[in-house]
Coordinates of C-alpha atoms and ligand atoms in Angstrom, one line a residue:
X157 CA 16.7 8.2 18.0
X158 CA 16.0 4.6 18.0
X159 CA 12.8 3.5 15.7
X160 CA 10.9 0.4 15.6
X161 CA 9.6 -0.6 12.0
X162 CA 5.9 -2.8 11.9
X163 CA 6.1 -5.2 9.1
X164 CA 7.7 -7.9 6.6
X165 CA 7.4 -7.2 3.5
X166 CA 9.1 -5.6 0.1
X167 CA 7.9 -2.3 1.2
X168 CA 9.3 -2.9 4.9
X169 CA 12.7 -3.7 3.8
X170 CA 12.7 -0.7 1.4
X171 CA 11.6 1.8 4.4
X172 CA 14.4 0.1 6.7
X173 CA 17.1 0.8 3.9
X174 CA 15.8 4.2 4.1
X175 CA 15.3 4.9 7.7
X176 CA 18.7 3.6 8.4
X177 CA 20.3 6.0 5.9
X178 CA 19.0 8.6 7.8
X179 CA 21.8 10.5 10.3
X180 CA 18.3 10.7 12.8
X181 CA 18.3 7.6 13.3
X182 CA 20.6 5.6 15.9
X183 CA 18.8 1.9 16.1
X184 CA 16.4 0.4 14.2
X185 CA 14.4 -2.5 15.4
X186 CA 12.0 -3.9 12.9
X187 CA 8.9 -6.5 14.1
X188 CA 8.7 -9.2 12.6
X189 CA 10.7 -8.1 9.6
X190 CA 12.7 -10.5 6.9
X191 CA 15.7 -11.7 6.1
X192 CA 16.7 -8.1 4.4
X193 CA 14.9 -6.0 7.3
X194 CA 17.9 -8.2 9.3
X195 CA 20.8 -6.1 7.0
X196 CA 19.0 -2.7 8.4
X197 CA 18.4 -3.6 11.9
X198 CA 17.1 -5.8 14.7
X199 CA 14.5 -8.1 13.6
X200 CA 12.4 -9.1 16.8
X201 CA 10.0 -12.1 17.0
X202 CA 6.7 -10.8 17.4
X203 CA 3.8 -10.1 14.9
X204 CA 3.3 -6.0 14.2
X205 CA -0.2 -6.6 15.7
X206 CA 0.9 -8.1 19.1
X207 CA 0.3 -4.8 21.0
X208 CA 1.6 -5.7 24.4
X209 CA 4.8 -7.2 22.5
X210 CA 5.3 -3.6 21.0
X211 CA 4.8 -1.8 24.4
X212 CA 7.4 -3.6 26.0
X213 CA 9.8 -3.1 23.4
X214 CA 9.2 1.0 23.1
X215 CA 10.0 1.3 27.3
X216 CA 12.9 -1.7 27.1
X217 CA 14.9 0.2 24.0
X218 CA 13.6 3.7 24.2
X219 CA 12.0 4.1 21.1
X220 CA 10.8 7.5 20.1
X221 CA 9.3 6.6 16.6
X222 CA 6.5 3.6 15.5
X223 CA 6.9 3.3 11.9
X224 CA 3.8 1.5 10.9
X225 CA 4.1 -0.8 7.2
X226 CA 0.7 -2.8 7.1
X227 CA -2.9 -2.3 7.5
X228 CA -3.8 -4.4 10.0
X229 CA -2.1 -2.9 13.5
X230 CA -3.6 0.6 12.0
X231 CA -6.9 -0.4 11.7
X232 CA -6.6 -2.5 15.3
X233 CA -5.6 0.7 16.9
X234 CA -2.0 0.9 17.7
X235 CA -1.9 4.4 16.9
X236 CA -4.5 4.9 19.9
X237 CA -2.9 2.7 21.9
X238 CA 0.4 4.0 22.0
X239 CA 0.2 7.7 22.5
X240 CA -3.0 7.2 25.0
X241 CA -0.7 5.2 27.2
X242 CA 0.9 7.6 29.6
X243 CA 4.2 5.3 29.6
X244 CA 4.3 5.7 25.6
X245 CA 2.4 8.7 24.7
X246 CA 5.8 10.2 23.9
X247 CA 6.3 7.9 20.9
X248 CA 5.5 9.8 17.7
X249 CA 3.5 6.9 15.4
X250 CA 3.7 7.5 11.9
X251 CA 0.0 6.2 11.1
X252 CA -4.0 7.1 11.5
X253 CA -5.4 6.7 14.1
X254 CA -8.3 3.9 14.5
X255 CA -10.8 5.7 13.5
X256 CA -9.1 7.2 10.4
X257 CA -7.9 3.9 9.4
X258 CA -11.9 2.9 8.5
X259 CA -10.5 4.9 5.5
X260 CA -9.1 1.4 4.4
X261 CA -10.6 -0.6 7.1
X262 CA -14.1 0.1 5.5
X263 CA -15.4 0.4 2.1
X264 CA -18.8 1.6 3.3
X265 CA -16.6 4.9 5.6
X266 CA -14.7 5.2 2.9
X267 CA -17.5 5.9 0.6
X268 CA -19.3 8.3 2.6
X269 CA -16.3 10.2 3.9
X270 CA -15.5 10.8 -0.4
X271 CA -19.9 11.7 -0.6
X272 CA -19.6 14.4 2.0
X273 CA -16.4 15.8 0.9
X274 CA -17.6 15.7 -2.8
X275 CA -14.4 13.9 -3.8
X276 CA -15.4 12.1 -7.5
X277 CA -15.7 8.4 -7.8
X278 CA -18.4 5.3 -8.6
X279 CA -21.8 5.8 -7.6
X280 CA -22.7 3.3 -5.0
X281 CA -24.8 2.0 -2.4
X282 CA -24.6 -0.5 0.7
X283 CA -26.4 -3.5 1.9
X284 CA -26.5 -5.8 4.4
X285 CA -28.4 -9.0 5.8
X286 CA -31.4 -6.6 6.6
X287 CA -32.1 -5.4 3.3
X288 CA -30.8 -8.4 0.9
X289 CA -33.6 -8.2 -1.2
X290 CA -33.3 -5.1 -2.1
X291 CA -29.6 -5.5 -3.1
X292 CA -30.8 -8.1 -5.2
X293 CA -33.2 -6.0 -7.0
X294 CA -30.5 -2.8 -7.4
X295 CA -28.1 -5.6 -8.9
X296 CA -30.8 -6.6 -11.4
X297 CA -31.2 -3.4 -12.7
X298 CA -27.4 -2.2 -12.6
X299 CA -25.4 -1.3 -15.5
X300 CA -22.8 -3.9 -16.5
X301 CA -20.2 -4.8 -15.0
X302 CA -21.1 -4.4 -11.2
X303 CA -18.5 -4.1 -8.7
X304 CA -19.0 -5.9 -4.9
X305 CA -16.7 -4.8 -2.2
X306 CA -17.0 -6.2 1.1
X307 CA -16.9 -3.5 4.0
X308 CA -14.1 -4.7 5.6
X309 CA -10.3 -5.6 5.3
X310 CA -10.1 -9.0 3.1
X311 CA -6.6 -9.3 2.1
X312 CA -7.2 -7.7 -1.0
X313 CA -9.6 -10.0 -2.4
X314 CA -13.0 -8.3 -0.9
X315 CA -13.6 -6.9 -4.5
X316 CA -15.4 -9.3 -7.4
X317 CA -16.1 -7.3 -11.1
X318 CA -18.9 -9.2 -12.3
X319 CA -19.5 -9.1 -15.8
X320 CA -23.0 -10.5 -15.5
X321 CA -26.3 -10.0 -13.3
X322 CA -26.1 -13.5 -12.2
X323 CA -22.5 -13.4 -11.0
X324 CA -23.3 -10.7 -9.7
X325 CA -26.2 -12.1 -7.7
X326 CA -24.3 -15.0 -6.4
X327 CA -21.1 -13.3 -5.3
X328 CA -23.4 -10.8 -3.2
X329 CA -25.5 -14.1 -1.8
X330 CA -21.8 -15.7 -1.3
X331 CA -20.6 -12.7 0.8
X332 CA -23.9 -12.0 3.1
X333 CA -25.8 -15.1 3.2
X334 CA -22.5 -17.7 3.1
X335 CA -20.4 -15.3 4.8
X336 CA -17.6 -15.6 2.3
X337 CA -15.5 -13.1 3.6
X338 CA -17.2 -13.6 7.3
X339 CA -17.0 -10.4 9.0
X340 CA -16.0 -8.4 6.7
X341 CA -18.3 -9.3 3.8
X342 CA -21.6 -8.9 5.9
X343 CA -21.8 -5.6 4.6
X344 CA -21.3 -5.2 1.0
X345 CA -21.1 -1.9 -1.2
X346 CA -22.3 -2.3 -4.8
X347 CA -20.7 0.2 -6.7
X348 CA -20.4 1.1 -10.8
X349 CA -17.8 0.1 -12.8
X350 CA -15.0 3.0 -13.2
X351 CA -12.8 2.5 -16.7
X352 CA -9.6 4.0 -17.7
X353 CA -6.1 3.3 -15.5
X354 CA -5.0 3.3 -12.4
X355 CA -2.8 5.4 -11.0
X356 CA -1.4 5.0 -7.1
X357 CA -0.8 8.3 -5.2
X358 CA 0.6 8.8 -2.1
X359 CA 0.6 11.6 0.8
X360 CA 3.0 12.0 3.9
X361 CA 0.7 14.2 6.2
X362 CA 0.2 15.4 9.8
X363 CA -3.5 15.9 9.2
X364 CA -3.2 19.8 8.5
X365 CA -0.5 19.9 5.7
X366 CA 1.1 17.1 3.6
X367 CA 3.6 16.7 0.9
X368 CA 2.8 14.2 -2.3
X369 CA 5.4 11.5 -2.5
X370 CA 6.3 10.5 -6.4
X371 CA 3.1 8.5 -8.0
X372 CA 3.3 4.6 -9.1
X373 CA 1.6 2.5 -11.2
X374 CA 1.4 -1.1 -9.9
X375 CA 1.0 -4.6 -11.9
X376 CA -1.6 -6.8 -9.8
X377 CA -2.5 -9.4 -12.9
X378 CA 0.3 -12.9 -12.1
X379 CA 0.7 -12.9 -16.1
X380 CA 2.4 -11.0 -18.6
X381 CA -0.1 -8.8 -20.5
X382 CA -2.3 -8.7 -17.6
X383 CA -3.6 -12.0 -17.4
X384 CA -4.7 -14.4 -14.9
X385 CA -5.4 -14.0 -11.4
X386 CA -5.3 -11.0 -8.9
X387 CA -2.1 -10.9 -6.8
X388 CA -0.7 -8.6 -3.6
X389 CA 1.6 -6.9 -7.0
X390 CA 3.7 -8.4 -9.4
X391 CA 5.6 -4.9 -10.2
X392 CA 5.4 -1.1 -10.1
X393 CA 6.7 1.9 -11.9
X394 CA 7.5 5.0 -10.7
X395 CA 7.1 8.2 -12.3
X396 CA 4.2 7.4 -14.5
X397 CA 4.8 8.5 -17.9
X398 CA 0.8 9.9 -18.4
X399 CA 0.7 11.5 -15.1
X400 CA 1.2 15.4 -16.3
X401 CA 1.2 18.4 -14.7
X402 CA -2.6 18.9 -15.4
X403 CA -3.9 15.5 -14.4
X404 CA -1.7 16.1 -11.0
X405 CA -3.2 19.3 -10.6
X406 CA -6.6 17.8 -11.0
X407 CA -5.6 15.4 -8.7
X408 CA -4.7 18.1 -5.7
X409 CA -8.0 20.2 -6.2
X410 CA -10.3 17.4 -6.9
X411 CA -9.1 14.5 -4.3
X412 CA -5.9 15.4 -2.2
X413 CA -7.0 18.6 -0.9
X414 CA -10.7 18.2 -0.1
X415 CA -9.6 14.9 2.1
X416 CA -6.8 16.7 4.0
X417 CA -10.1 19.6 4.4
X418 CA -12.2 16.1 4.8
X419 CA -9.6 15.0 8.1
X420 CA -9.7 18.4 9.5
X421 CA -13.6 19.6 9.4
X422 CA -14.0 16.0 11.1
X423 CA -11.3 16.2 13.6
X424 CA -9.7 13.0 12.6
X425 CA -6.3 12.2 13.7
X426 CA -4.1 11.3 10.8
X427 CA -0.2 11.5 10.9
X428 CA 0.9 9.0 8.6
X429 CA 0.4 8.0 4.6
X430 CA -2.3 8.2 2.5
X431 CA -2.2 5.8 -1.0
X432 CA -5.3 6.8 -3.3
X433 CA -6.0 4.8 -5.7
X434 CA -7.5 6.4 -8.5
X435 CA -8.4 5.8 -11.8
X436 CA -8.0 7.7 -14.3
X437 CA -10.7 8.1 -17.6
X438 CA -10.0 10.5 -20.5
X439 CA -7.9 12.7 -17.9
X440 CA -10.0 12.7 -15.3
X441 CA -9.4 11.4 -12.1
X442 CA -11.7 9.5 -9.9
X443 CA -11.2 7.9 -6.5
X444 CA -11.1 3.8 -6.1
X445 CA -10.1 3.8 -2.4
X446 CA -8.2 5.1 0.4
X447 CA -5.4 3.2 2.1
X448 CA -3.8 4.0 5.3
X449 CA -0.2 2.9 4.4
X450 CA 2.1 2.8 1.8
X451 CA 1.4 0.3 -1.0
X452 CA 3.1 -2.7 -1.6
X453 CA 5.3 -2.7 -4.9
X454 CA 4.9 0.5 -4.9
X455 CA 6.8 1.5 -2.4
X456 CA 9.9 -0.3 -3.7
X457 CA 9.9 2.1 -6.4
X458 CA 8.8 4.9 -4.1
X459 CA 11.0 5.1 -1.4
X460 CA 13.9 4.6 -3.7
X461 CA 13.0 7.7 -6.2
X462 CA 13.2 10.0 -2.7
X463 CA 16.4 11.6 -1.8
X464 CA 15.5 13.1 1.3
X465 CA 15.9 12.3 4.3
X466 CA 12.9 10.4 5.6
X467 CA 12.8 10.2 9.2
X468 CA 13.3 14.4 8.9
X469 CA 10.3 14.1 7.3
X470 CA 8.7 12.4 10.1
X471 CA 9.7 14.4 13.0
X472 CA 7.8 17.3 10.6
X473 CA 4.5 15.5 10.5
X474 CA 5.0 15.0 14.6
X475 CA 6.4 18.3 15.0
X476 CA 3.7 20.5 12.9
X477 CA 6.5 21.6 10.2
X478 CA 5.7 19.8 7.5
X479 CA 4.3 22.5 5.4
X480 CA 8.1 23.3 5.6
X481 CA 9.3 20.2 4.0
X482 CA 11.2 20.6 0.4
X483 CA 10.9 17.1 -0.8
X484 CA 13.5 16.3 -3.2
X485 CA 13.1 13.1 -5.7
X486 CA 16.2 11.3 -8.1
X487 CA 14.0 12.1 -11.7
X488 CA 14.9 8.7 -12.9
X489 CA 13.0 6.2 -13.3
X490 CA 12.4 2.9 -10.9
X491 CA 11.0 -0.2 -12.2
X492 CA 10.2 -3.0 -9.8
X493 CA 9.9 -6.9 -10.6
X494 CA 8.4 -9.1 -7.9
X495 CA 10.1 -12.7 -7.7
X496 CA 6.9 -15.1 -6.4
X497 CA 7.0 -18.4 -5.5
X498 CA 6.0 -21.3 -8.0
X499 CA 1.5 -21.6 -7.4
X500 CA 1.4 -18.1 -6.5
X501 CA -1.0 -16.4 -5.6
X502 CA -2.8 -19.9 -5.0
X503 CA -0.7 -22.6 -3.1
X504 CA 2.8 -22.6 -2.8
X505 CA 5.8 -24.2 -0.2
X506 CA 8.2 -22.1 1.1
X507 CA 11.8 -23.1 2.6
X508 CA 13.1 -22.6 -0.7
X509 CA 17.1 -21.7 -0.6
X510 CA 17.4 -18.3 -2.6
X511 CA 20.6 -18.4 -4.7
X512 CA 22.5 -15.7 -5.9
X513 CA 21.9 -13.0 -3.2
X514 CA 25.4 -12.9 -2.4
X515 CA 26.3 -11.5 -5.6
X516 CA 27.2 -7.9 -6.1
X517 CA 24.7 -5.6 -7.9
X518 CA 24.7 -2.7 -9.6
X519 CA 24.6 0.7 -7.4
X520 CA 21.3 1.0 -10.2
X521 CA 19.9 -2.2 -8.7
X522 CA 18.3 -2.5 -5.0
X523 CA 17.2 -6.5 -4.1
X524 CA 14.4 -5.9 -1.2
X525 CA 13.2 -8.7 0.5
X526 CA 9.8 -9.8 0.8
X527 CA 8.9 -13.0 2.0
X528 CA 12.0 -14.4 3.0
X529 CA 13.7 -15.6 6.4
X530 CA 17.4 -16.6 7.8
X531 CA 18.0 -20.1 8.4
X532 CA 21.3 -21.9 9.6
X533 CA 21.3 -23.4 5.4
X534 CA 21.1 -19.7 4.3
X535 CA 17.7 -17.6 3.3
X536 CA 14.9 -19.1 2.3
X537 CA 12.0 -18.2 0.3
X538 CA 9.5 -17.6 3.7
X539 CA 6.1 -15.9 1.7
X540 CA 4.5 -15.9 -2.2
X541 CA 6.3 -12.5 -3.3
X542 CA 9.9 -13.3 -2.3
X543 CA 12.2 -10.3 -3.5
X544 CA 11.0 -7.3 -5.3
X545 CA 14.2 -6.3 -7.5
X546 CA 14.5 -2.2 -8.1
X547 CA 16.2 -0.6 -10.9
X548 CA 17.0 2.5 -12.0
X549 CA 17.3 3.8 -15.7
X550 CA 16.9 6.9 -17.5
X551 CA 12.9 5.3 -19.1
X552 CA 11.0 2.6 -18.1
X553 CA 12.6 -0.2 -20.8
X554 CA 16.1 1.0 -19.3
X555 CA 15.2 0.4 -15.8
X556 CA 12.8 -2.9 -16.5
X557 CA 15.9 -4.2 -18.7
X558 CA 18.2 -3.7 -15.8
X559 CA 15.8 -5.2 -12.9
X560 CA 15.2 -8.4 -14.7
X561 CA 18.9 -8.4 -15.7
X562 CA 19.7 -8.6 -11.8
X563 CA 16.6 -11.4 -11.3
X564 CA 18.5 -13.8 -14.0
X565 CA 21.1 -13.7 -11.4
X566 CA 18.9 -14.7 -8.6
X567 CA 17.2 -18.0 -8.5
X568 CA 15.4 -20.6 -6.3
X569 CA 13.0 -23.9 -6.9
X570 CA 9.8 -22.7 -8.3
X571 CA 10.8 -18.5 -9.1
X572 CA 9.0 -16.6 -11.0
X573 CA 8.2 -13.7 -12.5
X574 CA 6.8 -11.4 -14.9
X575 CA 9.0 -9.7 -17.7
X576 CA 7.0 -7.3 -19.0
X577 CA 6.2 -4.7 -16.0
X578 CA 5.8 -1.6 -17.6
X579 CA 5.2 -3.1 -20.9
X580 CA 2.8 -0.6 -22.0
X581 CA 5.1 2.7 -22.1
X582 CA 7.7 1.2 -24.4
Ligands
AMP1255 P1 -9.9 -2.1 -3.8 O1 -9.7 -3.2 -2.8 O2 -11.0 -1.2 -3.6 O3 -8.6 -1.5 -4.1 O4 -10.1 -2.8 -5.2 C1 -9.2 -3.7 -5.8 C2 -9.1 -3.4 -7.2 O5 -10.3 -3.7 -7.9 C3 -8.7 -2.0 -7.6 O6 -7.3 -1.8 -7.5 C4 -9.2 -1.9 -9.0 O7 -8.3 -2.6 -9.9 C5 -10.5 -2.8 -8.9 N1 -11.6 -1.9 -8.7 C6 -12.2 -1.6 -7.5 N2 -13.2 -0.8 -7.6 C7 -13.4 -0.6 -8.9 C8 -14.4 0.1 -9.7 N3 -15.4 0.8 -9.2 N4 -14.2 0.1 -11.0 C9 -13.2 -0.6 -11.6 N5 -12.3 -1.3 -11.0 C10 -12.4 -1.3 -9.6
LIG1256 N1 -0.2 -2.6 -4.3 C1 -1.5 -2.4 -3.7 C2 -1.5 -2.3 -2.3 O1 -0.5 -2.3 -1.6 O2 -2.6 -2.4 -1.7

């Protein structure tokens, strides 16, 4: 069958290598896509949200499959669009629908969905314009620190941990009174503070049955040790050495099972990914939030550890078989170092020639594109995370060793990156 792939990042690239190893699948056209997505397929030039862009292209190439990377077409409805169209409503989308994307398109859905499906995680309430005062007053008298969320999507940077009542106080006047995130921050949920680590899960489902992809552990800090600024990921590991047989079957009762009960009791349409983000304290899982995609490192570890075939796996989340899936994962280990551009995550100039990506790798070793592009002088450095560079080893030092072994062979004006991802299980 011929697939289209939404997206352009690290995770994009490692789904294309994936998809096209597949026997299922004949052409793959990815939109926009990078310079690596180019190796896989046929890049196209149009954004994964331009809807009427996407239509054409499933009638003019006969695309049976919409594999969906990002957020942002989700939560703008292309699953709804698509297969309510009576010209495309053959297509099977891998993705929620609109309304189930709110599960990552809304912090304040998000939070109620996980109260009425008694799914553990920070206690919480919401505010908006109309009862500012009142947030004010529940921030004064909230233990420390105090976590804001805007409602909606924000890039990733909708969250601020404030350590004090008075950051507190100004971040939440910031996002409803100076509209700091504009639309999205004019609600805001005020949540506690959750300790412990974090953990990433993820679920392939069709809404009624799902299978649990291997678990990651991503790196978000820009510094080594954890330091400095938030980023989109800077690293991930995959399998994560405290995740047990007992905290995973904690996590299945306690979170993964009453939201697949959660999608069905209220008829919500969801064939796609789920990524939880927990955190867990003492053993004990709790929920941080819901995305409606993979993540992003994460899935450049992933995707890699699974050695199945995943468009099979797709046809049995359109087809109802799921439940029959055997999923079966390589047990090594796959550690992931993101190559950013120099300023990152604050400003940086892209156009930078990449070096070195010629070179032969290791079979151990996978170089996925993020932000890069083809130009007539060669690729260029196109984006703030530029490669993400996968290894494989038998523990995480062997496999960390080995990815930042095939970055020293890499190189453009301004790289860099971190060298400790996974520094804590050595
Ligand atoms: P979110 O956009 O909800 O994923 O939040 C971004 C990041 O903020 C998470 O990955 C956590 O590192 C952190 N975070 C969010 N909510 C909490 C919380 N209640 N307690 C501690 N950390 C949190
Ligand atoms: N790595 C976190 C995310 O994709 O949201």
């Amino acid at each position: 069958m011929n697939i289209l792939l939404l997206g352009s990042g690290g995770r994009e690239h490692a789904l294309a290598k994936k998809i096209t190893e597949s026997p299922n699948c004949q052409q793959l056209f990815i939109a926009p896509g990078n310079a690596g997505t180019a190796t896989c397929g046929t890049n196209l030039n149009f954004k994964a949200t331009d809807f009427e862009a996407i239509r054409n292209l499933l009638l003019e190439k006969d695309i049976s499959m919409v594999v969906v990377g990002p957020e942002d077409p989700l939560v703008k409805g292309i699953y709804d669009f698509i297969t309510q169209d009576k010209d495309t409503r053959h297509v099977q989308v891998i993705g929620p629908s609109a309304f189930s994307a709110q599960l990552e398109g809304s912090k304040s859905f998000a939070k109620s969905f996980m109260a009425r499906h008694a799914i553990p995680t920070a206690s919480y309430r919401e505010f908006t314009a109309d009862n500012f005062g009142e947030g004010l007053v529940y921030i004064s008298g909230h233990s420390l620190p105090i976590v804001l969320k805007a409602d909606g999507l924000a890039a990733g940077k909708g969250v601020l941990i404030c350590s004090t009542h008075e950051e507190a106080a100004e971040g939440f006047k910031a996002m409803i009174q100076d509209a700091r995130f504009g639309e999205a921050g004019k609600k805001v949920v005020i949540e506690s503070y959750l300790k412990g680590i974090e953990v990433s899960v993820f679920v392939l489902t069709d809404g009624q049955s799902f299978v649990v992809l291997p678990e990651a552990k991503d790196y978000k800090r820009v510094g080594e040790g954890d330091t400095g600024l938030n980023t989109g990921g800077m690293g991930a590991v995959s399998p994560v050495p405290f995740f047990d047989d007992e905290l995973k079957k904690k996590i299945l009762e306690r979170i993964v099972w009453p939201t697949i009960k959660g999608l069905q009791k209220e008829n919500m349409v969801y064939k796609g990914f789920i990524f939880l983000g927990l955190m867990v304290d003492n053993g004990e899982p709790y929920m941080i939030e819901y995305n409606c995609r993979m993540g992003d490192p994460e899935t450049e570890v992933v995707i890699p550890r699974i050695t199945a075939d995943l468009v099979e796996l797709f046809k049995a989340v359109g087809n109802g078989t799921l439940a029959e899936q055997q999923l079966s994962v390589d047990e090594r280990t796959a550690v992931t170092t993101i190559a950013v551009s120099g300023g990152y995550p604050g400003e940086y100039v892209n156009g930078k020639e990449i070096f070195g990506l010629e070179q032969p790798k290791n079979a151990d070793v996978m170089v996925y594109h993020a932000g890069t592009t083809s130009t007539t002088a060669g690729v260029v450095t196109n984006g703030g995370r530029v490669l993400a560079v996968t290894a494989f080893g038998n523990n995480i030092k062997e496999a960390a060793d080995k990815s930042r072994e095939a970055l020293s062979t890499l190189c453009f004006e301004g790289m860099y990156y971190r060298r400790d991802i996974g520094y804590e299980f050595d």
